[in-house]
PDB file of C-alpha atoms in Angstrom:
ATOM      1  CA  UNK U   1     -35.591  20.001 129.584  1.00 42.00           C
ATOM      2  CA  UNK U   2     -34.259  22.466 132.228  1.00 44.00           C
ATOM      3  CA  UNK U   3     -32.560  21.650 135.251  1.00 44.00           C
ATOM      4  CA  UNK U   4     -32.833  22.609 139.198  1.00 39.00           C
ATOM      5  CA  UNK U   5     -29.428  24.135 138.326  1.00 45.00           C
ATOM      6  CA  UNK U   6     -30.847  26.157 135.726  1.00 46.00           C
ATOM      7  CA  UNK U   7     -33.448  27.400 137.180  1.00 44.00           C
ATOM      8  CA  UNK U   8     -31.591  28.817 140.277  1.00 41.00           C
ATOM      9  CA  UNK U   9     -29.259  30.518 137.361  1.00 51.00           C
ATOM     10  CA  UNK U  10     -32.688  31.964 135.825  1.00 55.00           C
ATOM     11  CA  UNK U  11     -33.648  33.006 139.137  1.00 66.00           C
ATOM     12  CA  UNK U  12     -30.701  34.429 140.089  1.00 80.00           C
ATOM     13  CA  UNK U  13     -30.257  36.549 136.904  1.00 74.00           C
ATOM     14  CA  UNK U  14     -33.774  37.989 137.559  1.00 81.00           C
ATOM     15  CA  UNK U  15     -33.063  38.698 140.861  1.00 85.00           C
ATOM     16  CA  UNK U  16     -30.164  40.652 139.917  1.00 84.00           C
ATOM     17  CA  UNK U  17     -31.692  42.624 137.485  1.00 85.00           C
ATOM     18  CA  UNK U  18     -34.774  43.101 139.373  1.00 88.00           C
ATOM     19  CA  UNK U  19     -32.319  44.471 142.205  1.00 89.00           C
ATOM     20  CA  UNK U  20     -31.173  47.246 139.036  1.00 90.00           C
ATOM     21  CA  UNK U  21     -34.410  48.326 138.752  1.00 90.00           C
ATOM     22  CA  UNK U  22     -35.167  48.575 142.504  1.00 92.00           C
ATOM     23  CA  UNK U  23     -31.916  50.739 143.092  1.00 93.00           C
ATOM     24  CA  UNK U  24     -32.611  52.982 139.753  1.00 94.00           C
ATOM     25  CA  UNK U  25     -35.984  53.681 141.421  1.00 94.00           C
ATOM     26  CA  UNK U  26     -34.522  54.758 144.654  1.00 94.00           C
ATOM     27  CA  UNK U  27     -32.313  56.529 143.291  1.00 96.00           C
ATOM     28  CA  UNK U  28     -35.253  58.179 141.180  1.00 96.00           C
ATOM     29  CA  UNK U  29     -37.263  59.240 144.316  1.00 96.00           C
ATOM     30  CA  UNK U  30     -34.129  60.927 146.343  1.00 96.00           C
ATOM     31  CA  UNK U  31     -33.087  63.000 143.330  1.00 97.00           C
ATOM     32  CA  UNK U  32     -36.948  64.564 143.376  1.00 97.00           C
ATOM     33  CA  UNK U  33     -36.904  64.136 147.034  1.00 97.00           C
ATOM     34  CA  UNK U  34     -33.452  66.230 146.646  1.00 97.00           C
ATOM     35  CA  UNK U  35     -35.168  68.822 143.531  1.00 98.00           C
ATOM     36  CA  UNK U  36     -37.912  69.639 145.597  1.00 98.00           C
ATOM     37  CA  UNK U  37     -36.388  70.056 149.154  1.00 98.00           C
ATOM     38  CA  UNK U  38     -33.485  72.065 147.357  1.00 98.00           C
ATOM     39  CA  UNK U  39     -36.449  74.501 146.107  1.00 98.00           C
ATOM     40  CA  UNK U  40     -38.359  74.602 149.111  1.00 98.00           C
ATOM     41  CA  UNK U  41     -35.063  75.924 150.772  1.00 98.00           C
ATOM     42  CA  UNK U  42     -34.866  78.879 148.440  1.00 97.00           C
ATOM     43  CA  UNK U  43     -38.902  79.410 148.896  1.00 97.00           C
ATOM     44  CA  UNK U  44     -38.471  79.465 152.552  1.00 97.00           C
ATOM     45  CA  UNK U  45     -34.996  81.113 152.907  1.00 97.00           C
ATOM     46  CA  UNK U  46     -34.274  78.217 155.056  1.00 97.00           C
ATOM     47  CA  UNK U  47     -30.465  77.316 156.109  1.00 97.00           C
ATOM     48  CA  UNK U  48     -31.544  74.069 157.924  1.00 97.00           C
ATOM     49  CA  UNK U  49     -33.155  72.715 155.320  1.00 97.00           C
ATOM     50  CA  UNK U  50     -30.653  73.821 152.846  1.00 97.00           C
ATOM     51  CA  UNK U  51     -27.599  71.917 154.993  1.00 96.00           C
ATOM     52  CA  UNK U  52     -30.077  68.693 155.048  1.00 96.00           C
ATOM     53  CA  UNK U  53     -29.821  68.710 151.029  1.00 97.00           C
ATOM     54  CA  UNK U  54     -26.616  69.402 151.378  1.00 96.00           C
ATOM     55  CA  UNK U  55     -25.958  66.298 153.330  1.00 94.00           C
ATOM     56  CA  UNK U  56     -28.517  63.822 151.725  1.00 93.00           C
ATOM     57  CA  UNK U  57     -26.466  63.890 148.553  1.00 90.00           C
ATOM     58  CA  UNK U  58     -24.093  60.873 149.598  1.00 91.00           C
ATOM     59  CA  UNK U  59     -27.055  58.510 149.560  1.00 90.00           C
ATOM     60  CA  UNK U  60     -27.595  58.758 146.003  1.00 92.00           C
ATOM     61  CA  UNK U  61     -23.749  58.340 145.485  1.00 93.00           C
ATOM     62  CA  UNK U  62     -24.155  55.208 146.730  1.00 92.00           C
ATOM     63  CA  UNK U  63     -27.529  53.769 144.960  1.00 92.00           C
ATOM     64  CA  UNK U  64     -25.032  54.864 142.118  1.00 94.00           C
ATOM     65  CA  UNK U  65     -22.012  52.889 142.906  1.00 94.00           C
ATOM     66  CA  UNK U  66     -23.955  50.202 143.617  1.00 92.00           C
ATOM     67  CA  UNK U  67     -24.985  50.475 139.669  1.00 93.00           C
ATOM     68  CA  UNK U  68     -22.337  50.916 138.274  1.00 93.00           C
ATOM     69  CA  UNK U  69     -21.487  47.742 140.834  1.00 91.00           C
ATOM     70  CA  UNK U  70     -23.609  45.608 139.737  1.00 89.00           C
ATOM     71  CA  UNK U  71     -23.612  46.569 135.552  1.00 90.00           C
ATOM     72  CA  UNK U  72     -20.313  45.518 135.633  1.00 88.00           C
ATOM     73  CA  UNK U  73     -21.000  42.149 137.459  1.00 86.00           C
ATOM     74  CA  UNK U  74     -24.224  41.428 135.178  1.00 86.00           C
ATOM     75  CA  UNK U  75     -21.978  42.565 131.650  1.00 84.00           C
ATOM     76  CA  UNK U  76     -19.250  39.929 132.346  1.00 82.00           C
ATOM     77  CA  UNK U  77     -20.714  37.426 134.380  1.00 76.00           C
ATOM     78  CA  UNK U  78     -24.595  37.169 132.400  1.00 75.00           C
ATOM     79  CA  UNK U  79     -23.613  38.771 128.633  1.00 77.00           C
ATOM     80  CA  UNK U  80     -26.949  39.891 128.670  1.00 74.00           C
ATOM     81  CA  UNK U  81     -28.837  40.454 125.193  1.00 76.00           C
ATOM     82  CA  UNK U  82     -31.681  42.209 123.485  1.00 80.00           C
ATOM     83  CA  UNK U  83     -33.643  43.700 126.324  1.00 84.00           C
ATOM     84  CA  UNK U  84     -31.574  42.858 129.349  1.00 86.00           C
ATOM     85  CA  UNK U  85     -28.435  44.368 127.693  1.00 88.00           C
ATOM     86  CA  UNK U  86     -30.635  47.847 127.068  1.00 90.00           C
ATOM     87  CA  UNK U  87     -32.043  47.304 130.547  1.00 90.00           C
ATOM     88  CA  UNK U  88     -28.326  47.250 131.792  1.00 89.00           C
ATOM     89  CA  UNK U  89     -26.966  50.182 129.811  1.00 90.00           C
ATOM     90  CA  UNK U  90     -30.174  52.045 130.412  1.00 93.00           C
ATOM     91  CA  UNK U  91     -29.563  51.887 134.110  1.00 93.00           C
ATOM     92  CA  UNK U  92     -25.955  52.480 134.362  1.00 93.00           C
ATOM     93  CA  UNK U  93     -26.602  55.613 132.122  1.00 95.00           C
ATOM     94  CA  UNK U  94     -29.886  56.617 134.185  1.00 97.00           C
ATOM     95  CA  UNK U  95     -28.173  56.374 137.630  1.00 96.00           C
ATOM     96  CA  UNK U  96     -25.355  58.715 136.284  1.00 97.00           C
ATOM     97  CA  UNK U  97     -28.015  61.488 135.042  1.00 98.00           C
ATOM     98  CA  UNK U  98     -30.079  60.735 138.623  1.00 98.00           C
ATOM     99  CA  UNK U  99     -26.927  61.303 140.526  1.00 97.00           C
ATOM    100  CA  UNK U 100     -26.000  64.615 138.366  1.00 97.00           C
ATOM    101  CA  UNK U 101     -29.770  65.824 139.222  1.00 98.00           C
ATOM    102  CA  UNK U 102     -28.415  64.996 142.690  1.00 97.00           C
ATOM    103  CA  UNK U 103     -25.760  67.033 142.332  1.00 97.00           C
ATOM    104  CA  UNK U 104     -27.305  70.222 141.058  1.00 98.00           C
ATOM    105  CA  UNK U 105     -29.838  70.102 143.663  1.00 98.00           C
ATOM    106  CA  UNK U 106     -26.999  70.404 146.043  1.00 97.00           C
ATOM    107  CA  UNK U 107     -25.200  72.774 144.548  1.00 97.00           C
ATOM    108  CA  UNK U 108     -28.078  74.789 144.997  1.00 98.00           C
ATOM    109  CA  UNK U 109     -28.613  73.952 148.431  1.00 97.00           C
ATOM    110  CA  UNK U 110     -25.122  75.500 148.931  1.00 97.00           C
ATOM    111  CA  UNK U 111     -25.745  78.715 147.318  1.00 97.00           C
ATOM    112  CA  UNK U 112     -28.832  78.779 149.175  1.00 97.00           C
ATOM    113  CA  UNK U 113     -26.724  79.496 152.367  1.00 96.00           C
ATOM    114  CA  UNK U 114     -25.032  82.569 150.283  1.00 95.00           C
ATOM    115  CA  UNK U 115     -27.589  83.524 148.940  1.00 95.00           C
ATOM    116  CA  UNK U 116     -29.976  84.187 152.246  1.00 95.00           C
ATOM    117  CA  UNK U 117     -27.143  86.499 154.209  1.00 94.00           C
ATOM    118  CA  UNK U 118     -28.787  88.918 151.256  1.00 93.00           C
ATOM    119  CA  UNK U 119     -31.722  90.686 151.048  1.00 93.00           C
ATOM    120  CA  UNK U 120     -34.274  88.734 148.561  1.00 94.00           C
ATOM    121  CA  UNK U 121     -34.186  89.251 145.540  1.00 94.00           C
ATOM    122  CA  UNK U 122     -37.588  89.336 143.506  1.00 94.00           C
ATOM    123  CA  UNK U 123     -35.694  87.068 139.905  1.00 96.00           C
ATOM    124  CA  UNK U 124     -35.757  84.173 142.687  1.00 97.00           C
ATOM    125  CA  UNK U 125     -39.546  84.149 141.794  1.00 96.00           C
ATOM    126  CA  UNK U 126     -39.037  83.063 138.115  1.00 97.00           C
ATOM    127  CA  UNK U 127     -36.363  81.127 139.484  1.00 97.00           C
ATOM    128  CA  UNK U 128     -38.693  78.577 141.528  1.00 98.00           C
ATOM    129  CA  UNK U 129     -41.367  78.875 138.770  1.00 97.00           C
ATOM    130  CA  UNK U 130     -38.238  77.243 136.606  1.00 98.00           C
ATOM    131  CA  UNK U 131     -37.748  74.985 139.533  1.00 98.00           C
ATOM    132  CA  UNK U 132     -41.178  73.750 139.750  1.00 97.00           C
ATOM    133  CA  UNK U 133     -41.260  73.144 136.001  1.00 98.00           C
ATOM    134  CA  UNK U 134     -37.990  71.253 136.321  1.00 98.00           C
ATOM    135  CA  UNK U 135     -39.937  69.360 139.160  1.00 97.00           C
ATOM    136  CA  UNK U 136     -42.594  68.423 137.053  1.00 97.00           C
ATOM    137  CA  UNK U 137     -40.710  67.105 134.226  1.00 98.00           C
ATOM    138  CA  UNK U 138     -38.594  64.884 136.376  1.00 98.00           C
ATOM    139  CA  UNK U 139     -41.760  63.193 137.777  1.00 97.00           C
ATOM    140  CA  UNK U 140     -43.289  62.590 134.572  1.00 97.00           C
ATOM    141  CA  UNK U 141     -39.871  61.411 132.956  1.00 97.00           C
ATOM    142  CA  UNK U 142     -39.358  59.078 136.124  1.00 97.00           C
ATOM    143  CA  UNK U 143     -43.236  57.889 136.021  1.00 97.00           C
ATOM    144  CA  UNK U 144     -42.522  57.506 131.901  1.00 96.00           C
ATOM    145  CA  UNK U 145     -38.922  55.171 132.854  1.00 95.00           C
ATOM    146  CA  UNK U 146     -40.827  53.250 135.820  1.00 93.00           C
ATOM    147  CA  UNK U 147     -44.314  52.778 133.375  1.00 94.00           C
ATOM    148  CA  UNK U 148     -42.853  51.572 130.864  1.00 94.00           C
ATOM    149  CA  UNK U 149     -43.947  54.671 128.448  1.00 96.00           C
ATOM    150  CA  UNK U 150     -42.722  55.597 125.480  1.00 96.00           C
ATOM    151  CA  UNK U 151     -45.190  58.052 124.385  1.00 96.00           C
ATOM    152  CA  UNK U 152     -44.691  60.022 127.770  1.00 96.00           C
ATOM    153  CA  UNK U 153     -40.787  59.902 127.384  1.00 96.00           C
ATOM    154  CA  UNK U 154     -41.567  61.454 124.048  1.00 96.00           C
ATOM    155  CA  UNK U 155     -43.592  63.728 125.722  1.00 96.00           C
ATOM    156  CA  UNK U 156     -41.045  64.869 128.397  1.00 96.00           C
ATOM    157  CA  UNK U 157     -38.664  65.275 125.608  1.00 95.00           C
ATOM    158  CA  UNK U 158     -40.284  67.786 123.621  1.00 93.00           C
ATOM    159  CA  UNK U 159     -40.347  69.885 126.773  1.00 94.00           C
ATOM    160  CA  UNK U 160     -37.314  70.986 127.281  1.00 93.00           C
ATOM    161  CA  UNK U 161     -37.303  73.862 124.726  1.00 93.00           C
ATOM    162  CA  UNK U 162     -39.930  75.178 127.911  1.00 95.00           C
ATOM    163  CA  UNK U 163     -37.246  75.505 130.095  1.00 96.00           C
ATOM    164  CA  UNK U 164     -34.467  76.809 127.885  1.00 96.00           C
ATOM    165  CA  UNK U 165     -37.139  79.695 127.059  1.00 96.00           C
ATOM    166  CA  UNK U 166     -37.937  79.804 130.715  1.00 96.00           C
ATOM    167  CA  UNK U 167     -34.499  79.812 131.918  1.00 97.00           C
ATOM    168  CA  UNK U 168     -33.051  82.211 128.722  1.00 97.00           C
ATOM    169  CA  UNK U 169     -35.813  84.670 130.065  1.00 96.00           C
ATOM    170  CA  UNK U 170     -34.683  84.706 133.927  1.00 97.00           C
ATOM    171  CA  UNK U 171     -31.131  84.870 133.151  1.00 96.00           C
ATOM    172  CA  UNK U 172     -31.608  88.466 131.624  1.00 97.00           C
ATOM    173  CA  UNK U 173     -34.201  89.244 133.718  1.00 97.00           C
ATOM    174  CA  UNK U 174     -30.542  88.550 136.626  1.00 96.00           C
ATOM    175  CA  UNK U 175     -28.528  90.624 134.662  1.00 96.00           C
ATOM    176  CA  UNK U 176     -31.423  93.744 134.496  1.00 96.00           C
ATOM    177  CA  UNK U 177     -31.423  93.164 137.826  1.00 94.00           C
ATOM    178  CA  UNK U 178     -27.620  93.612 138.442  1.00 95.00           C
ATOM    179  CA  UNK U 179     -27.188  96.355 135.527  1.00 95.00           C
ATOM    180  CA  UNK U 180     -30.218  98.606 137.967  1.00 94.00           C
ATOM    181  CA  UNK U 181     -28.287  97.991 141.202  1.00 94.00           C
ATOM    182  CA  UNK U 182     -25.088  97.401 141.260  1.00 93.00           C
ATOM    183  CA  UNK U 183     -25.105  96.295 145.106  1.00 93.00           C
ATOM    184  CA  UNK U 184     -26.544  92.406 144.021  1.00 94.00           C
ATOM    185  CA  UNK U 185     -24.153  92.105 141.755  1.00 95.00           C
ATOM    186  CA  UNK U 186     -22.449  89.059 144.441  1.00 95.00           C
ATOM    187  CA  UNK U 187     -25.913  87.411 145.530  1.00 95.00           C
ATOM    188  CA  UNK U 188     -27.388  87.838 141.840  1.00 96.00           C
ATOM    189  CA  UNK U 189     -24.245  86.003 140.568  1.00 96.00           C
ATOM    190  CA  UNK U 190     -24.914  83.029 142.830  1.00 96.00           C
ATOM    191  CA  UNK U 191     -28.491  83.203 141.849  1.00 97.00           C
ATOM    192  CA  UNK U 192     -27.653  83.070 137.921  1.00 97.00           C
ATOM    193  CA  UNK U 193     -25.461  79.355 138.868  1.00 97.00           C
ATOM    194  CA  UNK U 194     -28.780  78.232 140.108  1.00 98.00           C
ATOM    195  CA  UNK U 195     -30.330  78.882 137.400  1.00 98.00           C
ATOM    196  CA  UNK U 196     -28.182  77.722 135.293  1.00 98.00           C
ATOM    197  CA  UNK U 197     -28.105  74.135 137.515  1.00 98.00           C
ATOM    198  CA  UNK U 198     -31.923  73.897 137.245  1.00 98.00           C
ATOM    199  CA  UNK U 199     -31.972  74.069 133.711  1.00 98.00           C
ATOM    200  CA  UNK U 200     -28.959  71.483 133.507  1.00 98.00           C
ATOM    201  CA  UNK U 201     -31.618  69.034 135.568  1.00 98.00           C
ATOM    202  CA  UNK U 202     -34.161  70.407 132.878  1.00 97.00           C
ATOM    203  CA  UNK U 203     -31.121  68.438 130.500  1.00 97.00           C
ATOM    204  CA  UNK U 204     -30.672  65.457 132.874  1.00 98.00           C
ATOM    205  CA  UNK U 205     -34.528  64.188 132.959  1.00 98.00           C
ATOM    206  CA  UNK U 206     -34.428  64.786 128.772  1.00 97.00           C
ATOM    207  CA  UNK U 207     -31.701  62.381 128.853  1.00 96.00           C
ATOM    208  CA  UNK U 208     -33.355  59.878 130.743  1.00 97.00           C
ATOM    209  CA  UNK U 209     -36.483  60.633 128.659  1.00 97.00           C
ATOM    210  CA  UNK U 210     -34.591  59.417 125.628  1.00 96.00           C
ATOM    211  CA  UNK U 211     -32.629  57.021 127.342  1.00 95.00           C
ATOM    212  CA  UNK U 212     -36.213  55.040 128.307  1.00 96.00           C
ATOM    213  CA  UNK U 213     -37.319  55.789 124.961  1.00 96.00           C
ATOM    214  CA  UNK U 214     -34.062  53.391 123.620  1.00 94.00           C
ATOM    215  CA  UNK U 215     -34.689  50.818 126.616  1.00 93.00           C
ATOM    216  CA  UNK U 216     -38.817  50.794 126.212  1.00 94.00           C
ATOM    217  CA  UNK U 217     -38.748  50.602 121.889  1.00 93.00           C
ATOM    218  CA  UNK U 218     -35.117  49.571 121.114  1.00 90.00           C
ATOM    219  CA  UNK U 219     -34.801  52.639 118.960  1.00 89.00           C
ATOM    220  CA  UNK U 220     -32.422  55.703 119.649  1.00 86.00           C
ATOM    221  CA  UNK U 221     -34.003  59.289 118.237  1.00 81.00           C
ATOM    222  CA  UNK U 222     -32.093  60.202 115.573  1.00 67.00           C
ATOM    223  CA  UNK U 223     -32.779  63.748 115.634  1.00 68.00           C
ATOM    224  CA  UNK U 224     -31.539  66.564 117.031  1.00 64.00           C
ATOM    225  CA  UNK U 225     -33.007  67.701 120.524  1.00 63.00           C
ATOM    226  CA  UNK U 226     -35.557  70.543 120.282  1.00 61.00           C
ATOM    227  CA  UNK U 227     -34.056  73.294 122.185  1.00 62.00           C
ATOM    228  CA  UNK U 228     -35.186  76.935 123.426  1.00 57.00           C
ATOM    229  CA  UNK U 229     -32.438  78.324 124.873  1.00 52.00           C
ATOM    230  CA  UNK U 230     -30.275  80.769 123.376  1.00 50.00           C
ATOM    231  CA  UNK U 231     -28.403  82.310 126.017  1.00 51.00           C
ATOM    232  CA  UNK U 232     -24.838  80.147 125.268  1.00 48.00           C
ATOM    233  CA  UNK U 233     -24.482  81.536 121.075  1.00 39.00           C
ATOM    234  CA  UNK U 234     -25.029  84.892 122.507  1.00 46.00           C
ATOM    235  CA  UNK U 235     -22.067  84.711 125.076  1.00 46.00           C
ATOM    236  CA  UNK U 236     -24.564  84.965 127.854  1.00 47.00           C
ATOM    237  CA  UNK U 237     -23.536  81.354 129.604  1.00 50.00           C
ATOM    238  CA  UNK U 238     -21.651  81.896 133.470  1.00 57.00           C
TER     239      UNK U 238
END
């Protein structure tokens, strides 16, 4: 028969797992916000907004540090198994992906500050379209994680090649733009790196989809992730 002490231990354990879940939820919201604001800063050429994105990066770093500490404590003191172990492992990996998403958004905000010193570039429209697609995928995968929706996680994973294909198209557009007007080379170089950052955010969203699927089903996705980007194999990646 469980004792009062046993009940206290179980309650404490459940509270630790809840704090872990809450931290991931908070990080997801922050990462979404960082991406949204970084895209808005590009679209509106708003230096102040870009600066806010850069300054806000520390908050998600602090949450990742908390997740790391919490997972180490749970593994060392609680020795979780089965579903709980998957929760701890998934939290650790998802937190790392969310932190990288925020980093890429902050990096784009820094490059926006430089880009705003030049004349507007036509390929920015395609960059924003790509960014909105990735923003949609990030929102969907965070919903899949929070709602334990394995089907939605798989749907996000399948759409990664849409991001890759759009990235390849944008890369060629930027190259053409530079060749037609060499005066845009410096600004377009920043735009290339911004495009790559957005493509990588899409990759991190796909990582979260795969880890969410593992968390929900207990199964790893063995098949290779479909890719639509050919630029890496053609020596075009910045």
